[in-house]
XYZ file of C-alpha atoms in Angstrom:
652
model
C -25.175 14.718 18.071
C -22.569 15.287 20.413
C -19.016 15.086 19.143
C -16.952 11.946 18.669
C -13.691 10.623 18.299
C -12.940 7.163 17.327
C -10.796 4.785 16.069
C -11.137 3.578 12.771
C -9.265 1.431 9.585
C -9.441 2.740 6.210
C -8.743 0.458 3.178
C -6.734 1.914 0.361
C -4.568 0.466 -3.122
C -1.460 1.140 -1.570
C 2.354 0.975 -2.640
C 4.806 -0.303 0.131
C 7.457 2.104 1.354
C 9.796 -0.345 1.550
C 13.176 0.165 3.296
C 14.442 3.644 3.777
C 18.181 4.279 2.205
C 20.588 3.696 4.644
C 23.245 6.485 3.072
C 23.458 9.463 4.961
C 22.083 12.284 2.908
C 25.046 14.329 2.469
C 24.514 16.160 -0.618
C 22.072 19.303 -1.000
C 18.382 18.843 -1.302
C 17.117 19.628 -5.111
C 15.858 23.249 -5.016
C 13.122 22.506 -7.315
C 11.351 26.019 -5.352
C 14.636 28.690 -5.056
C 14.598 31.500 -6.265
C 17.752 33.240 -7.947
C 20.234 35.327 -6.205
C 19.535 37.981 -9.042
C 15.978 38.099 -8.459
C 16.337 38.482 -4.925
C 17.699 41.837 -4.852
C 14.289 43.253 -6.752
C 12.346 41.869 -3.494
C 10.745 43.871 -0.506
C 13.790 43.982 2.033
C 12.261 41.184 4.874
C 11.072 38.914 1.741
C 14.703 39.021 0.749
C 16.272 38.502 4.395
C 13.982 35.421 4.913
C 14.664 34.174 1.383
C 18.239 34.043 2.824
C 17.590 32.957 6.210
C 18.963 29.640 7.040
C 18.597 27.254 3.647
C 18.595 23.690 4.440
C 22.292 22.341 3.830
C 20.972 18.647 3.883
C 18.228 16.807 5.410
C 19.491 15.143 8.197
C 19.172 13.275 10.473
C 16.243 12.223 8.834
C 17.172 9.263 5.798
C 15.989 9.339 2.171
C 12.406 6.936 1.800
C 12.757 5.710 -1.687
C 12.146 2.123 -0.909
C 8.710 2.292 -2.237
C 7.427 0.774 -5.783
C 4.380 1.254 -7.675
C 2.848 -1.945 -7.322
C -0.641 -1.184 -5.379
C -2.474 -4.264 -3.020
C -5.390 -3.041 -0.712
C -3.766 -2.006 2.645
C -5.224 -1.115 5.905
C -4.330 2.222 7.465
C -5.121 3.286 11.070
C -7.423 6.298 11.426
C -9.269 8.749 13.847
C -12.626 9.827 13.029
C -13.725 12.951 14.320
C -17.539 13.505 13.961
C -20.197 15.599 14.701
C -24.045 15.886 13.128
C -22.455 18.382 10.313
C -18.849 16.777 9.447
C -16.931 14.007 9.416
C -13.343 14.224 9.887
C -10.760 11.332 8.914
C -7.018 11.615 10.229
C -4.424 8.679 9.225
C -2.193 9.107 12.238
C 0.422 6.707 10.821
C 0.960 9.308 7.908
C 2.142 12.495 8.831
C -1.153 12.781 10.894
C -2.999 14.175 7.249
C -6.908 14.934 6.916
C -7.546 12.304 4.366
C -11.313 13.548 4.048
C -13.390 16.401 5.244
C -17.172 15.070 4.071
C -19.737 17.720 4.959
C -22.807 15.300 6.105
C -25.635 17.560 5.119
C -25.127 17.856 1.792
C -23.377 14.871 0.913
C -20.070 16.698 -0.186
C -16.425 16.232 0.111
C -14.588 18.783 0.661
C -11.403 17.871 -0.143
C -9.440 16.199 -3.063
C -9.639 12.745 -1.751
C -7.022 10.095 -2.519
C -8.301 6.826 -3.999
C -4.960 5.363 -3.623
C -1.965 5.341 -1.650
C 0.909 5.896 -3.735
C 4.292 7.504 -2.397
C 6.224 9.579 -5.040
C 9.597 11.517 -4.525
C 7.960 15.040 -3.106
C 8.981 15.100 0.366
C 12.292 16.737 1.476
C 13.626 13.188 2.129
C 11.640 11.099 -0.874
C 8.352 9.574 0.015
C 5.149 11.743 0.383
C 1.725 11.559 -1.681
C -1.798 13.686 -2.835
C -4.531 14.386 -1.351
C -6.177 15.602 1.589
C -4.450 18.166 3.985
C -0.891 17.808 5.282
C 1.028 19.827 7.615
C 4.393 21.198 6.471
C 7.123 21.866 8.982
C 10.695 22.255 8.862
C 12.166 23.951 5.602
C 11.070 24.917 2.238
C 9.616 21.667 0.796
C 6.933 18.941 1.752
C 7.970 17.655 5.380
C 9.986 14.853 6.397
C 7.306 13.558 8.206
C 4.734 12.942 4.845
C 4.800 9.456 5.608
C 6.144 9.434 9.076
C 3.394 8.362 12.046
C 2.651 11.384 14.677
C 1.679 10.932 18.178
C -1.915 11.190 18.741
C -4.314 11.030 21.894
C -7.486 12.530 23.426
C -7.378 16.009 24.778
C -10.500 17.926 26.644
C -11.755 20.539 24.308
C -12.586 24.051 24.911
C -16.472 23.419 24.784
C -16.449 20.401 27.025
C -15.940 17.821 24.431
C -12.791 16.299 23.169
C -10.516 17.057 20.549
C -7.590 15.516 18.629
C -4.183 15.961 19.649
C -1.176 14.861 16.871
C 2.502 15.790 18.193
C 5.812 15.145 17.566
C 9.653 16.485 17.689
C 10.747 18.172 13.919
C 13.886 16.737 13.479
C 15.100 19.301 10.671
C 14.882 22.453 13.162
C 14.854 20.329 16.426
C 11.562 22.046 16.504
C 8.556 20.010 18.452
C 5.041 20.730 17.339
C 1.339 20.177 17.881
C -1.814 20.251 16.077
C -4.850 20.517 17.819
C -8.382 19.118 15.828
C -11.408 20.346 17.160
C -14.747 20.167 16.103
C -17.045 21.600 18.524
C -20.511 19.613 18.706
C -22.699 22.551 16.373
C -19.530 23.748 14.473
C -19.660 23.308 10.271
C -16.535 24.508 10.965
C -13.260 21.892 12.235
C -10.706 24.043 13.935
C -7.109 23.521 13.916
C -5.068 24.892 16.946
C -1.410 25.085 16.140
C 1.568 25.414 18.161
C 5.361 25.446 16.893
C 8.009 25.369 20.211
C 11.563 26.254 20.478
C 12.555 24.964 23.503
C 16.377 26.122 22.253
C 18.759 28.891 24.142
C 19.188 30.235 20.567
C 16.943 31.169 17.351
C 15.810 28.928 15.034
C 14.466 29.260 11.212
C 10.581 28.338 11.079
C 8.840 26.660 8.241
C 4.995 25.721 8.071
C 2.393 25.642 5.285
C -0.751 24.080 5.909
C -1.509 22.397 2.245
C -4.923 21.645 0.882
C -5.895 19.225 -1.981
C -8.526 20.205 -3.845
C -10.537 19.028 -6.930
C -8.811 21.550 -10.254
C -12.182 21.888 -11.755
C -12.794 24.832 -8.901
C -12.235 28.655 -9.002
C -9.974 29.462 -6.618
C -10.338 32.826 -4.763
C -8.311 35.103 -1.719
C -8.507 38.547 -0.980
C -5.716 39.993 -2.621
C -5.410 41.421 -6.184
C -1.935 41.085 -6.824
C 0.550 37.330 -6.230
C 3.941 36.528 -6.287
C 4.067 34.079 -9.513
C 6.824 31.353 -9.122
C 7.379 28.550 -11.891
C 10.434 26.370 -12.857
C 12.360 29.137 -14.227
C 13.122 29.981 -10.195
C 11.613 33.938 -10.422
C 9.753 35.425 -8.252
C 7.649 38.383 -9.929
C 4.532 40.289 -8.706
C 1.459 39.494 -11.197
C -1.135 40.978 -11.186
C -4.900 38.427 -10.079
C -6.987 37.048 -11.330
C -5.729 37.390 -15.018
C -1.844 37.256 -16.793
C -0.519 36.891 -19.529
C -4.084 36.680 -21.215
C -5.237 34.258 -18.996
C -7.288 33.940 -15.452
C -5.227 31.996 -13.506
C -7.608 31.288 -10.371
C -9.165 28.159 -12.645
C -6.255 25.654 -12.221
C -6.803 23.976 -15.962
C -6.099 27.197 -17.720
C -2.577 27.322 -17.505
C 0.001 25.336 -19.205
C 2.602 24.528 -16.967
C 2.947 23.974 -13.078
C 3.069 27.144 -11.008
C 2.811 28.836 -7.534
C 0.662 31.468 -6.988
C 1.432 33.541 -3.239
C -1.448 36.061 -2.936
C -0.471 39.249 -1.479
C -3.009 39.699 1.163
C -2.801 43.396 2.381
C -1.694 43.695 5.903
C -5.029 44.196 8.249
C -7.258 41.966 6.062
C -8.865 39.088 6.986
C -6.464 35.594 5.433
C -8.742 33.240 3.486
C -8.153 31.648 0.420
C -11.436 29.459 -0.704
C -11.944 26.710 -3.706
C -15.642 26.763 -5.028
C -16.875 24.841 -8.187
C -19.430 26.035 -10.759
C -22.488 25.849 -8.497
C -21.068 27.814 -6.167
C -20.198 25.157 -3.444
C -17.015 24.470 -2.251
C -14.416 24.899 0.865
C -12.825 27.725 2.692
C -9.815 28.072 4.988
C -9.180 31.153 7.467
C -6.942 31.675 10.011
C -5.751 34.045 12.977
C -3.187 36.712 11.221
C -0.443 34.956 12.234
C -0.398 32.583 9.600
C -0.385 35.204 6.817
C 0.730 33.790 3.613
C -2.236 32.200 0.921
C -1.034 30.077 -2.191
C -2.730 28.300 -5.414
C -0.714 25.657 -6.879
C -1.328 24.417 -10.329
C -0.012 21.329 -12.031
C -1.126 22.972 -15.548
C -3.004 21.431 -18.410
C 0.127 20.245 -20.254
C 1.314 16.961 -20.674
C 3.744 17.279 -17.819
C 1.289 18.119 -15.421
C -1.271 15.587 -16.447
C 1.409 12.680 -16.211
C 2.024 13.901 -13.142
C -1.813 13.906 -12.280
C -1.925 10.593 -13.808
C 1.339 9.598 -10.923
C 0.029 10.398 -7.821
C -3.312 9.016 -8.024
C -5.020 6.881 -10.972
C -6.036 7.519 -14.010
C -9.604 9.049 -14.393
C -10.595 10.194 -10.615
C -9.525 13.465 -11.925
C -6.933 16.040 -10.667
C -6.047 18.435 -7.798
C -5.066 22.074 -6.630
C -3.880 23.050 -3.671
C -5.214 25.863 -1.443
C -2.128 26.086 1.412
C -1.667 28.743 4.540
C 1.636 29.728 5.961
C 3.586 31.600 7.909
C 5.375 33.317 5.565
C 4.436 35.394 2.251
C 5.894 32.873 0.197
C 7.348 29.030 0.517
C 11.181 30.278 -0.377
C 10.816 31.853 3.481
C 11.339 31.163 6.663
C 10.596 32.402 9.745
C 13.056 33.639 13.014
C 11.485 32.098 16.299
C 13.091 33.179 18.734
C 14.931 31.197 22.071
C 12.311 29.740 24.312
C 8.980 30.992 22.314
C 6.623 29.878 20.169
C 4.205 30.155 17.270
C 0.523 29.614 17.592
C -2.462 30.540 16.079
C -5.764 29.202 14.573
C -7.366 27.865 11.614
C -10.676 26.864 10.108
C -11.781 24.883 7.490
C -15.566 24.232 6.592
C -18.177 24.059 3.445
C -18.623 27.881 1.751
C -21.668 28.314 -0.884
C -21.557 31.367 -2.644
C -23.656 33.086 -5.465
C -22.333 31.700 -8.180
C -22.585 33.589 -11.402
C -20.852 36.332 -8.834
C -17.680 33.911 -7.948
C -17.488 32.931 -11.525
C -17.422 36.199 -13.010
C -15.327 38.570 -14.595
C -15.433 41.496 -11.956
C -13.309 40.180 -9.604
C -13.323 42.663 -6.860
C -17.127 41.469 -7.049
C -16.256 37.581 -6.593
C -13.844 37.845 -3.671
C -16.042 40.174 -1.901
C -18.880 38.020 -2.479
C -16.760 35.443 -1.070
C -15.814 36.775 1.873
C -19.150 38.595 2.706
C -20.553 34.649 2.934
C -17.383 33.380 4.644
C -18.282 36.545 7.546
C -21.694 35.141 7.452
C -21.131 31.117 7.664
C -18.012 32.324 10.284
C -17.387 35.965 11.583
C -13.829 36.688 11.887
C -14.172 37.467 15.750
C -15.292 33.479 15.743
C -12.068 32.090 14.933
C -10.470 34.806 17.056
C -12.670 33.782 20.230
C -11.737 29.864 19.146
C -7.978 30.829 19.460
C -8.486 32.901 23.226
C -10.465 29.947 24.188
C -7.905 27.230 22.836
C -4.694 28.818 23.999
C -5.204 27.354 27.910
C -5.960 23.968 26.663
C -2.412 23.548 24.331
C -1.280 22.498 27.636
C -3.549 19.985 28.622
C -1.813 16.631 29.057
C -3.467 13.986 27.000
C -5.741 11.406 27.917
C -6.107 7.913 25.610
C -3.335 7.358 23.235
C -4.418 6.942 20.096
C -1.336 6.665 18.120
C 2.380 6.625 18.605
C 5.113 8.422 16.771
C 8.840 8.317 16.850
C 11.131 8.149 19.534
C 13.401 11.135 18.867
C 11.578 13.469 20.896
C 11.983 11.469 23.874
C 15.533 11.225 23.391
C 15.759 15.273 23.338
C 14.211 15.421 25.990
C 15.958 12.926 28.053
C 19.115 14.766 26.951
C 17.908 18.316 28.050
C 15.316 18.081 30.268
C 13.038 20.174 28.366
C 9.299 20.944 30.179
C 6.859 20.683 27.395
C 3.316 20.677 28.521
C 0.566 19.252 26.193
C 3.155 17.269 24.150
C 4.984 14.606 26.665
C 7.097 12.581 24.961
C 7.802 9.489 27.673
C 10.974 7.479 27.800
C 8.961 4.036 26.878
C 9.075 5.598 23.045
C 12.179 5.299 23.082
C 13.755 2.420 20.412
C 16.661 0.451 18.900
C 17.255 3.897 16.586
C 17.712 5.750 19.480
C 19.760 3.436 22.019
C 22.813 4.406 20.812
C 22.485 7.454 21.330
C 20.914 7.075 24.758
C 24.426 5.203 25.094
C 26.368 8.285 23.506
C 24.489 10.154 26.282
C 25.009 8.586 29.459
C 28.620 6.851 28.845
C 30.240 9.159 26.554
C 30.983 6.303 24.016
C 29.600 5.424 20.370
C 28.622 1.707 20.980
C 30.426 -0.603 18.204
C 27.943 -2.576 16.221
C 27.839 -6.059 17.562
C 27.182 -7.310 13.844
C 27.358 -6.491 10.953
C 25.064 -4.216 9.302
C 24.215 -1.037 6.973
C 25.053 1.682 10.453
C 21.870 3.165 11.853
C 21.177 7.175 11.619
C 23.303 10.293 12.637
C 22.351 12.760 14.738
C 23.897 15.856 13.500
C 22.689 18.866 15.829
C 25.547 20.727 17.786
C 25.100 19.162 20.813
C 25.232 15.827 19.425
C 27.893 17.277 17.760
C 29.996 17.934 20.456
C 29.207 14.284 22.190
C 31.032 12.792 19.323
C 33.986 14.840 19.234
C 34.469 14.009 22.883
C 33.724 10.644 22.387
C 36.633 7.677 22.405
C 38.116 7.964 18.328
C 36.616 4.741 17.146
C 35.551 3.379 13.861
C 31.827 3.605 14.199
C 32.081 7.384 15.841
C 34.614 8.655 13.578
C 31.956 7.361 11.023
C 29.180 9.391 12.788
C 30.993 12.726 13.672
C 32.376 13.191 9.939
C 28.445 12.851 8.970
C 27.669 15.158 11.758
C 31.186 17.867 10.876
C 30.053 17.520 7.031
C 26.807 18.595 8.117
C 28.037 21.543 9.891
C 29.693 22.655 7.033
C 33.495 21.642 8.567
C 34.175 19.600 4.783
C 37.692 19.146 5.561
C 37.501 18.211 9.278
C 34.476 15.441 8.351
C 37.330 14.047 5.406
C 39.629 13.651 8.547
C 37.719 11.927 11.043
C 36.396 10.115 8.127
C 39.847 9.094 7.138
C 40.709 7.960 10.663
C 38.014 5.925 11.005
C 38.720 4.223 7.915
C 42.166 3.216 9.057
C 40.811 1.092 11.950
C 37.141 0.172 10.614
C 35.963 -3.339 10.249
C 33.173 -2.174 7.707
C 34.722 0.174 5.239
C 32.372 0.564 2.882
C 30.434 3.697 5.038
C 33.028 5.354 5.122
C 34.617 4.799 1.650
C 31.401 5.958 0.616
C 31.281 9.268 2.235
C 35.007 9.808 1.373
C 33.604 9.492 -2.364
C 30.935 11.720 -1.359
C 33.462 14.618 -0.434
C 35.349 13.906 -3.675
C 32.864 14.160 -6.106
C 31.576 17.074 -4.076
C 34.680 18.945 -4.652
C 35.484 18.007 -8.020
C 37.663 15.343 -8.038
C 35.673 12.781 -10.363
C 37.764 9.953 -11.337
C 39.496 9.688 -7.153
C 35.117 9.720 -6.561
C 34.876 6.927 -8.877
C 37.945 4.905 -7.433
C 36.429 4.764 -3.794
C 32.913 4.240 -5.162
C 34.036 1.027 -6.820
C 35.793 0.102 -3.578
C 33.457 0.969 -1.354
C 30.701 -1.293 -3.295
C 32.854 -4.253 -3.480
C 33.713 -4.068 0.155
C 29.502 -4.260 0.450
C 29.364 -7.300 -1.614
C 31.834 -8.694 0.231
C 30.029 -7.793 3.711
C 26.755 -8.253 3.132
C 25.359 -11.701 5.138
C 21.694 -12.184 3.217
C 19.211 -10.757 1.275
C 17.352 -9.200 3.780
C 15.815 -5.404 3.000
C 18.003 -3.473 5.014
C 20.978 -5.318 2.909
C 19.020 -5.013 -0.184
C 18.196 -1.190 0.277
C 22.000 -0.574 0.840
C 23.399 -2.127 -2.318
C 20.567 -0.600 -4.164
C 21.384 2.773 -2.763
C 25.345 2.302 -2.940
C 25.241 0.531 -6.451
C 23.611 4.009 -7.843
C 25.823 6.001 -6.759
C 28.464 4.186 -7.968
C 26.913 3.544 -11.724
C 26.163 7.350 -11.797
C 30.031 8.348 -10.636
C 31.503 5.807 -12.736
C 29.457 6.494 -16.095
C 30.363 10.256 -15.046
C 33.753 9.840 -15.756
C 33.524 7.294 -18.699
C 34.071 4.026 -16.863
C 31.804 2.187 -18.530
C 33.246 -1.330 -17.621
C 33.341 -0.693 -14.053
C 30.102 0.517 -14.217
C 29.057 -3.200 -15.972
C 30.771 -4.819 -12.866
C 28.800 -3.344 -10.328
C 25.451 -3.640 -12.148
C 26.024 -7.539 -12.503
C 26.383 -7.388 -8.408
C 22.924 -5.707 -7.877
C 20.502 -8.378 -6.941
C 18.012 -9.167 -9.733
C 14.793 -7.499 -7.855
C 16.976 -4.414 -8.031
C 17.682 -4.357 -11.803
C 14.150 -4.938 -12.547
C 12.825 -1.673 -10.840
C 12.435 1.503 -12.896
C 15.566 3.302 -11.886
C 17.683 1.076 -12.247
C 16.259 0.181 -15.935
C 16.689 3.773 -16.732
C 20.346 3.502 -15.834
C 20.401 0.025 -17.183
C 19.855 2.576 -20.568
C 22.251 5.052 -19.450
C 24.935 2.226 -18.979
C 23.877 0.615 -22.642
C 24.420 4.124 -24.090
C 27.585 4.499 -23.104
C 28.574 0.942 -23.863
C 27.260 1.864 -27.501
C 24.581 -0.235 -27.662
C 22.042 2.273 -28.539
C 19.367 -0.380 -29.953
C 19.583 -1.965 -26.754
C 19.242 1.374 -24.915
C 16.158 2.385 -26.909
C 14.828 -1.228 -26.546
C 14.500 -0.440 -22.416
C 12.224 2.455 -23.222
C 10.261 0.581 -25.579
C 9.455 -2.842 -23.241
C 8.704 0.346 -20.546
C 9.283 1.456 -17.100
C 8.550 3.680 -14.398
C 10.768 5.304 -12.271
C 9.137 4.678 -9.074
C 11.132 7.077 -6.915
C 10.958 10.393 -9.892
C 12.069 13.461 -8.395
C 10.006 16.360 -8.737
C 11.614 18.411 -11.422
C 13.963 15.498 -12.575
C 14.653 15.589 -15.863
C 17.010 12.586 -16.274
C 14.245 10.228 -18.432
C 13.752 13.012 -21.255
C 17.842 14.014 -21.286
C 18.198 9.770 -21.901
C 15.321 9.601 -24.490
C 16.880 12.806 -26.397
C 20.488 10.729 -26.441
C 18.852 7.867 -27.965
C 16.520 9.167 -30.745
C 14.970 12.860 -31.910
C 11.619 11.562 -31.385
C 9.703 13.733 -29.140
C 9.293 12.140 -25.631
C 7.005 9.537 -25.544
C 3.753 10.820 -23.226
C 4.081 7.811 -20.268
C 7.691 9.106 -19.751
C 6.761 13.196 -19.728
C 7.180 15.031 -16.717
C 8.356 17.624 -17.574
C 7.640 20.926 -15.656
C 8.443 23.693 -18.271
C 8.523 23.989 -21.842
């Protein structure tokens, strides 16, 4: 059977993403994966210098997806099939361009943890992102932006005379674009992934990727490396030694407690694998050129925090997940220096592994990784996937043939603005969309168009040379609005208060800015002046707002918690009532808002009442990883211990 590529629709429960916030994300991302200043200084020197290279300082331009719920209805979602007589190869395009399923044909198996369900939960860098399958992580420390973003895709002639998947698109993070290349050559038990990260930039920019594998927990995973760098919730980094600490073996991901990370140290010169095979001895494998160095085991853990969680990103019963993952760096706290006008690119494999398995299962475990990798040279000598990658390179620039799928318009706009020559990866003009015409405006006239209604403002572009547009540009409301999001950005905090400031004086909409102004305040300290412009700011939204549309729906929701949490910060518990009687009803039903619904009853000293929430039940649909809010509310309210739907929690 020759290989194929086709289009396809896969039918999932899914959860809506709903509206994306319309708030500029100026405050930090959580840094549910840093790792202490103290700790740093006990690190091998380059571990430490890319531990300190370039931290995200927010994560725009991109906006915050937390308009989703957790009410599932069966969905359709666009894929590409990839086939040949061994494997079968499903991509969904639409999100984040992830391997939903890897099913060997011969023997019947998936490879992969496969998702039953669609359901988006606050992982990603900027909120929605879900299990399952393999994703591709660009950008900064974190799951990427993109989770639940669509990719460009098309046809692209393959090395062997065949055809291959191409998925592109422009990293908006690191104005980084980037390609992943899925071929499956026609006798291959083996799919190979050709990757290639660009910076098309006159200057250096930080480089994040880790290639992240779902897997079924009830598996042994195994790398060649007898030593990791263990990372939980306390934020250390310490060497441990593999398989076993602290009494137990922690390459079966049930046997420990908690959720961890687990970054093998592979010695330099050895071959990178890491491989996830069950009690028979069957399982998966993923190798790569040298390049991408770093191997990882997460582990939710076998407590009730981790099986909640379990329980949260898929359903009940199907079981849980590991995750084998690949990256560039030793660890996920890293990143990477690419240099001005270079790039990244190597090669990976993924494919069925059967081992012996009393070996892989046993105690020796010098014996079970090199049993392990004496089948993975077997099934796929190392000088394969080194031959894949010299025959591969030439192709990344192949222009693609049928478009399969199409992603966002941002790349076209960066290249419109700098004429950048990317072969392989066009990205035409025709993308381009009513995000990115003001900008196109910004570009060719100098000037920050003024809405012509009114509305929640669209997106800021915040790199320097958008940067420097605005400051250029004519001082009105709307860019005023836009280069304070840009300066604050940047790190100018006083300058972005200024143009924020004169913007305000002259803007029809105030709320934006009022917001951002209350931003900067409770950002510096200055609660109760936070809390005054909050207030303001959300009855200058009521007052604006023309229907209840999403996009108006998505701001009040967004703009009404703020407000709650900065008034009920500084005691105002009355206030507080006034703006939650202004949220519209949908809003007050969802989970967050009935959690602060309990925070707001609590302070108004109706505890009953407060307890009463958790006891009719909610879910807080949009949970941050390593959010402890829920159990801090339930410990205010009664010295029960934490009822088991509402634990999360990540540590003891």
């Amino acid at each position: 059977m020759a290989t194929t590529v086709r289009r396809d629709v896969l039918t999932l429960p899914a959860a809506g993403l709903g509206a994306d916030n319309p708030l500029p994300p100026l405050r930090p991302p959580a840094r549910v994966h840093r790792v202490g200043d103290r700790d740093r200084q006990t690190l091998p020197r380059d571990m430490a210098r890319q531990l300190a290279y370039e931290p995200l300082r927010s994560v725009l331009p991109a906006r915050i997806r937390d308009g989703y719920g957790r009410e599932r209805t069966p969905t359709d979602f666009e894929t590409i099939v990839i086939e040949n007589e061994r494997l079968r190869v499903t991509v969904l395009p639409g999100l984040g361009g992830r391997i939903h399923s890897l099913h060997h044909k011969r023997t019947g198996r998936e490879l992969l943890y496969r998702n039953p369900v669609f359901q988006p939960a606050a992982f990603a860098l900027n909120g929605a992102w879900y299990s399952g399958g393999v994703e591709w992580n660009i950008g900064a420390t974190g799951h990427t932006a993109l989770s639940c973003a669509p990719l460009h895709a098309a046809r692209v002639s393959a090395p062997d005379g065949g055809e291959m998947v191409r998925l592109w698109e422009w990293e908006r993070l690191r104005d980084t674009p980037f390609q992943v290349d899925l071929w499956l050559p026609a006798d291959s038990d083996f799919l190979y992934v050709g990757v290639r990260v660009r910076n098309p930039h006159e200057k250096p920019v930080p480089v994040y990727w880790w290639s992240n594998a779902a897997v079924p927990e009830d598996r042994r995973v195994l790398a060649p490396a007898d030593e990791a760098w263990h990372h939980d919730c306390t934020h250390a980094l310490r060497k441990v030694p593999v398989p076993e600490h602290d009494g137990v073996d922690r390459t079966h991901p049930t046997r420990g407690e908690f959720s961890a990370d687990y970054f093998y140290d592979v010695p330099e010169g050895t071959r990178p694998w890491i491989a996830a095979v069950d009690a028979d001895g069957h399982g998966v494998v993923q190798t790569s050129t040298p390049l991408l160095r770093g191997r990882k085991l997460f582990v939710w853990g076998s407590g009730p925090g981790g099986r909640r969680w379990q329980e949260w990103l898929t359903e009940p019963g199907t079981g849980g997940y590991a995750e084998i993952q690949a990256g560039l760096a030793r660890t996920q706290q890293e990143h990477v220096r690419l240099d001005a006008e270079s790039e990244f690119a190597w090669m990976e494999a993924y494919g069925p592994l059967s081992v012996a398995p009393d070996t892989a299962y046993g105690d020796d475990w010098a014996a079970a990784r090199n049993e392990v990798g004496a089948r993975l040279a077997e099934a796929l000598p190392e000088r394969a996937v080194a031959a894949a990658y010299e025959r591969w390179r030439p192709y990344a620039d192949t222009e693609p043939g049928e478009v399969l799928a199409t992603g966002s318009g941002w790349g076209a706009l960066e290249v419109l603005r700098a004429g950048y020559e990317l072969p392989g990866t066009p990205f035409p003009e025709a993308t381009l969309g009513p995000e990115q015409e003001p900008w196109r405006e910004l570009l060719h006239s100098g000037a920050v168009p003024e809405p012509r209604r009114v509305a929640p403002p669209g997106p800021t572009l915040v790199a320097r040379h958008w940067r420097d547009m605005l400051e250029t540009a004519p001082a009105r409301p709307h860019a005023e609005y836009h280069l304070g999001v840009a300066q604050w950005h940047a790190g100018d905090l006083a300058q972005a208060v200024r143009s924020w400031e004169r913007g305000l004086a002259l803007a029809p909409s105030r709320w934006p800015l009022l917001r951002c102004l209350a931003v900067a305040d409770r950002e510096s300290g200055h609660g109760e002046r936070a809390a005054d412009r909050y207030a303001e700011a959300f009855d200058d939204l009521c007052a604006e707002r023309r229907d209840d549309g999403a996009a108006w729906v998505a701001a009040t929701a967004a703009l009404g918690s703020e407000a709650l949490d900065a008034l009920l910060a500084v005691g105002r518990h009355e206030a507080a009532r006034g703006v939650w009687a202004r949220l519209h009803p949908g809003t007050r039903t969802t989970g967050r808002f009935r959690l602060i619904e309990a925070r707001l009853l609590l302070a108004e000293g109706e505890t009953a009442a407060a307890l009463a929430v958790f006891t009719d039940g909610f879910e807080v649909a949009d949970l941050r990883e390593g959010e402890e809010t829920i159990g801090q509310v339930w410990a205010a309210l009664s010295d029960d211990p934490l009822p088991g739907s509402y634990d999360f929690r990540r540590r003891p």
